[in-house]
PDB file of C-alpha atoms in Angstrom:
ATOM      1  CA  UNK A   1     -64.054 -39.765 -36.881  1.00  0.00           C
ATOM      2  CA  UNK A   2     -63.771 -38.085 -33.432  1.00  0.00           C
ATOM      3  CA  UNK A   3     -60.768 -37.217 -31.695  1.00  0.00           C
ATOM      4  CA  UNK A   4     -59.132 -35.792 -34.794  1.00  0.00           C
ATOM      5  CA  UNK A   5     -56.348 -32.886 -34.551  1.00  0.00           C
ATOM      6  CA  UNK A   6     -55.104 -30.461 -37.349  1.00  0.00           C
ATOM      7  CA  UNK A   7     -51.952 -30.691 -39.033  1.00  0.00           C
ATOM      8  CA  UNK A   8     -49.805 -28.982 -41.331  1.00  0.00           C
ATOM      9  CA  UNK A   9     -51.194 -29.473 -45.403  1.00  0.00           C
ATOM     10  CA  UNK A  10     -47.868 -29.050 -46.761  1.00  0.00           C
ATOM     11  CA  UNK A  11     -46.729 -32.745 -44.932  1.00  0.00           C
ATOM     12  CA  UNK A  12     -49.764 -34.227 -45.817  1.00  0.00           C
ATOM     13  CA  UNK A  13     -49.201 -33.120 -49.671  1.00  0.00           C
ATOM     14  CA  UNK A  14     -45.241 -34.369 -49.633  1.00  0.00           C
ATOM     15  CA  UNK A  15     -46.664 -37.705 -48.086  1.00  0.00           C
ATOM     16  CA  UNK A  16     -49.522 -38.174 -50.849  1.00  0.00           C
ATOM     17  CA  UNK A  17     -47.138 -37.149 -53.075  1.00  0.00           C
ATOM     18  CA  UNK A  18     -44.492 -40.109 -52.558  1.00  0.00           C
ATOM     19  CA  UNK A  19     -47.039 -42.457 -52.299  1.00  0.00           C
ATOM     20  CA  UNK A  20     -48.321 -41.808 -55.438  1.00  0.00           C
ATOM     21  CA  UNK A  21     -45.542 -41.855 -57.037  1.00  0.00           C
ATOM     22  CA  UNK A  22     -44.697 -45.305 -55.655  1.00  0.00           C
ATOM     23  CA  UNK A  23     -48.360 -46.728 -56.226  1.00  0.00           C
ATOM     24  CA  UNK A  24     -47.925 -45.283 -60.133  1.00  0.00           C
ATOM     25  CA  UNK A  25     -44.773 -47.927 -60.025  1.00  0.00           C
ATOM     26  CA  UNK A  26     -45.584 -50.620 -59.229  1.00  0.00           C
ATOM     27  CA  UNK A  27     -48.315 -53.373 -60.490  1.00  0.00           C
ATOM     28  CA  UNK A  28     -51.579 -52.986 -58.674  1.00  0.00           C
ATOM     29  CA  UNK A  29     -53.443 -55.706 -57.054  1.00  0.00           C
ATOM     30  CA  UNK A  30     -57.253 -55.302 -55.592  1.00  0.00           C
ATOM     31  CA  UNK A  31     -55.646 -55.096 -52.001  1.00  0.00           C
ATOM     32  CA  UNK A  32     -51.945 -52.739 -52.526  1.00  0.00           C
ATOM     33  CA  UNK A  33     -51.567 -49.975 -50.799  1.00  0.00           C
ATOM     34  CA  UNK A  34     -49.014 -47.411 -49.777  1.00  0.00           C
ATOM     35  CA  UNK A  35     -47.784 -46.820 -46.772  1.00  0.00           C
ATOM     36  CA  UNK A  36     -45.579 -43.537 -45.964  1.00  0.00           C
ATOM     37  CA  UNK A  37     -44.197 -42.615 -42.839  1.00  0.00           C
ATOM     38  CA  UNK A  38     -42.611 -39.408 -41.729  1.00  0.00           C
ATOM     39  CA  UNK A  39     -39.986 -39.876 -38.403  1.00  0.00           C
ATOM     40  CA  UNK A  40     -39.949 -37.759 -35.968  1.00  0.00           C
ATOM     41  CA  UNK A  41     -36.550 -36.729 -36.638  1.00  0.00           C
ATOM     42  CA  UNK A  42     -37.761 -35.678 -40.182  1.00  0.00           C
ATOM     43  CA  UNK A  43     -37.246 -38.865 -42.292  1.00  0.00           C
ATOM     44  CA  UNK A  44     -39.730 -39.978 -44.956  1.00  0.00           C
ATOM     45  CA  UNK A  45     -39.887 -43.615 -45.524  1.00  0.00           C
ATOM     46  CA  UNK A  46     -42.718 -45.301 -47.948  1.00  0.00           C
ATOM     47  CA  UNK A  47     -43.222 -49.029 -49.183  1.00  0.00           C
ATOM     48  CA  UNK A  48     -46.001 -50.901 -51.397  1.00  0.00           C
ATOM     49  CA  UNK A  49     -47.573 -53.048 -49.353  1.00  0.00           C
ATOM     50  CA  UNK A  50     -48.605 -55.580 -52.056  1.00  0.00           C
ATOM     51  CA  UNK A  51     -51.290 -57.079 -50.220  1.00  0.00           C
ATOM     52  CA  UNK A  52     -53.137 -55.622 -47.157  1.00  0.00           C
ATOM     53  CA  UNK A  53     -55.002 -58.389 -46.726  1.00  0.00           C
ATOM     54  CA  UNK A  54     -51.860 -60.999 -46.448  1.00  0.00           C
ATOM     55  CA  UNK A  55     -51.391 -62.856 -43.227  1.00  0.00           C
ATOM     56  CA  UNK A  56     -47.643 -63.010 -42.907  1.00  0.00           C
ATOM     57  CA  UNK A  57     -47.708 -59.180 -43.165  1.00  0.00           C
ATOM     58  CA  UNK A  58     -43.618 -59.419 -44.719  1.00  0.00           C
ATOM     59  CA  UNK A  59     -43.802 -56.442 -46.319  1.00  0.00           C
ATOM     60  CA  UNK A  60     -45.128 -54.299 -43.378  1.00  0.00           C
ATOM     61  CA  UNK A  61     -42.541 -56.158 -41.608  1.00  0.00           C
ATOM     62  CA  UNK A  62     -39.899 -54.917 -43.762  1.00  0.00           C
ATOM     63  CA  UNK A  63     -40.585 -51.054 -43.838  1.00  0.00           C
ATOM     64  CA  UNK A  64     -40.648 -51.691 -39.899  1.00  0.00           C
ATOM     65  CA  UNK A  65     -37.118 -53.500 -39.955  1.00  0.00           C
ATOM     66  CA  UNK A  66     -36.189 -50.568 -42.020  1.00  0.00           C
ATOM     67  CA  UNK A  67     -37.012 -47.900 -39.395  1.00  0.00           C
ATOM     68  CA  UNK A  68     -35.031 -50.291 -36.980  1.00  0.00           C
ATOM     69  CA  UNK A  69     -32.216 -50.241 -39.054  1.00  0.00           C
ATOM     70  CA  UNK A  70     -31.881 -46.481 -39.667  1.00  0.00           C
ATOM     71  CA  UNK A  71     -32.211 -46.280 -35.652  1.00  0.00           C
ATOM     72  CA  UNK A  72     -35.560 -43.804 -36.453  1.00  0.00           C
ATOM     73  CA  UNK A  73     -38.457 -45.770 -35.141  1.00  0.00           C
ATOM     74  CA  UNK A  74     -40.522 -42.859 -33.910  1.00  0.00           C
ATOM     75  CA  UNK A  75     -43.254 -41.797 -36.329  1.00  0.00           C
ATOM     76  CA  UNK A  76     -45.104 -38.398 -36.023  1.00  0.00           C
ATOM     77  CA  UNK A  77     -47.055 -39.275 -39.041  1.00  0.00           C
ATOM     78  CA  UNK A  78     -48.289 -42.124 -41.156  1.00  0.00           C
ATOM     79  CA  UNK A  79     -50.841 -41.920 -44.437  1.00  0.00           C
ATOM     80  CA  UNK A  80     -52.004 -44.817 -45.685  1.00  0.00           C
ATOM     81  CA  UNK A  81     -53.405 -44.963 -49.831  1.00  0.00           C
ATOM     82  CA  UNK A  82     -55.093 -47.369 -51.517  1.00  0.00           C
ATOM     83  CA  UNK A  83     -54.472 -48.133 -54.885  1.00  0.00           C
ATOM     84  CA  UNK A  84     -57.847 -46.444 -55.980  1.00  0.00           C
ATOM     85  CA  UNK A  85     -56.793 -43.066 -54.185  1.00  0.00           C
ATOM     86  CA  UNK A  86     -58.479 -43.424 -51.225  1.00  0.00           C
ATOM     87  CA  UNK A  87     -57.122 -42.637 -48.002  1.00  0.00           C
ATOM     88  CA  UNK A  88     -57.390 -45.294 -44.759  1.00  0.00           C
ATOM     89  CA  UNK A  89     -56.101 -46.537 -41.586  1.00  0.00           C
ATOM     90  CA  UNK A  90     -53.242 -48.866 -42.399  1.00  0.00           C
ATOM     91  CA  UNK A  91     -54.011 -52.653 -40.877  1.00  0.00           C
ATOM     92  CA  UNK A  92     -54.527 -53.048 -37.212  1.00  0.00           C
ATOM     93  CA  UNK A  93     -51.282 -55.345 -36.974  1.00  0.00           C
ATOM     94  CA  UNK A  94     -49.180 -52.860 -38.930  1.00  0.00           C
ATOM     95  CA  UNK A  95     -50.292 -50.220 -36.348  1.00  0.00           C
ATOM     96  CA  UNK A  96     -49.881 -53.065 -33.522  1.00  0.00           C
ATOM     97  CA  UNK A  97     -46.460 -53.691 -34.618  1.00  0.00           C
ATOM     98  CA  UNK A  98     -45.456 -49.591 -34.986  1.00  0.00           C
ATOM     99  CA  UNK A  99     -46.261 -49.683 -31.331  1.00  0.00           C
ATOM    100  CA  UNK A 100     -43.977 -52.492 -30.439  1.00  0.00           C
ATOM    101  CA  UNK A 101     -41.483 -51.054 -32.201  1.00  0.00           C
ATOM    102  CA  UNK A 102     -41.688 -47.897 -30.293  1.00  0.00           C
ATOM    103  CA  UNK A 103     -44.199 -46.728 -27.699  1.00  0.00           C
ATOM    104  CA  UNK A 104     -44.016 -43.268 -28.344  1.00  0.00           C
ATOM    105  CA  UNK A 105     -45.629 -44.591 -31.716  1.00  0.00           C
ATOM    106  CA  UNK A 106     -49.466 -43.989 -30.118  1.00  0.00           C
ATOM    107  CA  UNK A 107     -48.627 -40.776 -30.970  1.00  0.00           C
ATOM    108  CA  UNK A 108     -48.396 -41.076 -34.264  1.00  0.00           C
ATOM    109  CA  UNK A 109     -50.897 -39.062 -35.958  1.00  0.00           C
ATOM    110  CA  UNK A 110     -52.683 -40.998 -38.818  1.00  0.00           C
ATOM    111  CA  UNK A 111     -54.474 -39.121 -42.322  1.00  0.00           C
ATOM    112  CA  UNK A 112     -58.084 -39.818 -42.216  1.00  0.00           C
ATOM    113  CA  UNK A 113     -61.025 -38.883 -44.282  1.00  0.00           C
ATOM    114  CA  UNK A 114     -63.856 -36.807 -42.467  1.00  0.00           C
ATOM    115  CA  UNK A 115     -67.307 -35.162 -43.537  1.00  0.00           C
ATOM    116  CA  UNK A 116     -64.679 -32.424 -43.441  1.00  0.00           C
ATOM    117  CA  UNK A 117     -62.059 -33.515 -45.716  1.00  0.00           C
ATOM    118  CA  UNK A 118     -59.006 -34.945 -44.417  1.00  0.00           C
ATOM    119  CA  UNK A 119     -57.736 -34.695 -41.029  1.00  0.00           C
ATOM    120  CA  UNK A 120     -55.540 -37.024 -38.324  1.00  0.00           C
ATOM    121  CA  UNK A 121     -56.256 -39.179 -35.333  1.00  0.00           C
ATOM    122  CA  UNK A 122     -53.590 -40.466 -33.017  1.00  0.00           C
ATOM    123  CA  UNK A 123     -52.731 -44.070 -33.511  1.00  0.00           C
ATOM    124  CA  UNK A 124     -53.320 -44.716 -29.989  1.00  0.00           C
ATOM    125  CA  UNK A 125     -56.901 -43.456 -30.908  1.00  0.00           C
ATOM    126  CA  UNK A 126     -57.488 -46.333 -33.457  1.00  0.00           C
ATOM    127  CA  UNK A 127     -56.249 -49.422 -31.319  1.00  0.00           C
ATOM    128  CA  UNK A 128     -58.659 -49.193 -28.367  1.00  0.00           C
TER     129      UNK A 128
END
């Protein structure tokens, strides 16, 4: 993926971290993933997202409402894992509705896989 930017491995380990431990938690459907999001004031937050394919998107709408709550809506960085350990962009709604949340959001640097192992790409990047 072009456009990607380096970032700091010990993050990126604390983030896979949590969401395996949440993903090794829960029950596992063909579509769950987890989402984790680090705030730029330092916060982790992280939620099962039961099915990524689901229209009504409720539980990405949740861990959104809980950013809103805790008054921390800016995210510096967001993995996304599927349940079979691989890394990917989270939906294009969920990333749509981190935006509306807050707009500093497009710079929100996403974990991606790369010929080169895994990197980050700003959000903004990946709604164009």
């Amino acid at each position: 993926m072009e456009n990607t930017l380096m970032f700091d491995s010990d993050i990126f380990e604390k983030m896979m971290g949590t969401a395996r431990d949440i993903l090794n938690n829960t029950e596992k459907g063909e579509y769950t993933q987890a989402i984790v999001l680090l705030s730029a004031n330092g916060a982790e937050y992280a939620a099962i997202i039961k099915n990524a394919l689901s229209e009504d998107k409720s539980d990405e709408k949740a861990l959104i409402e809980r950013l809103t709550i805790a008054n921390d809506t800016e995210i510096e960085y967001l993995l996304c894992l599927w349940q079979n350990g691989g890394i990917d962009l989270p939906s294009y709604r969920s990333r749509e509705m981190l935006c509306e949340t807050d707009t500093r959001n497009t710079e929100c640097k996403i974990f991606v896989l790369t010929q080169n192992g895994t990197s980050v790409v700003k959000l903004e990047k990946t709604i164009k």
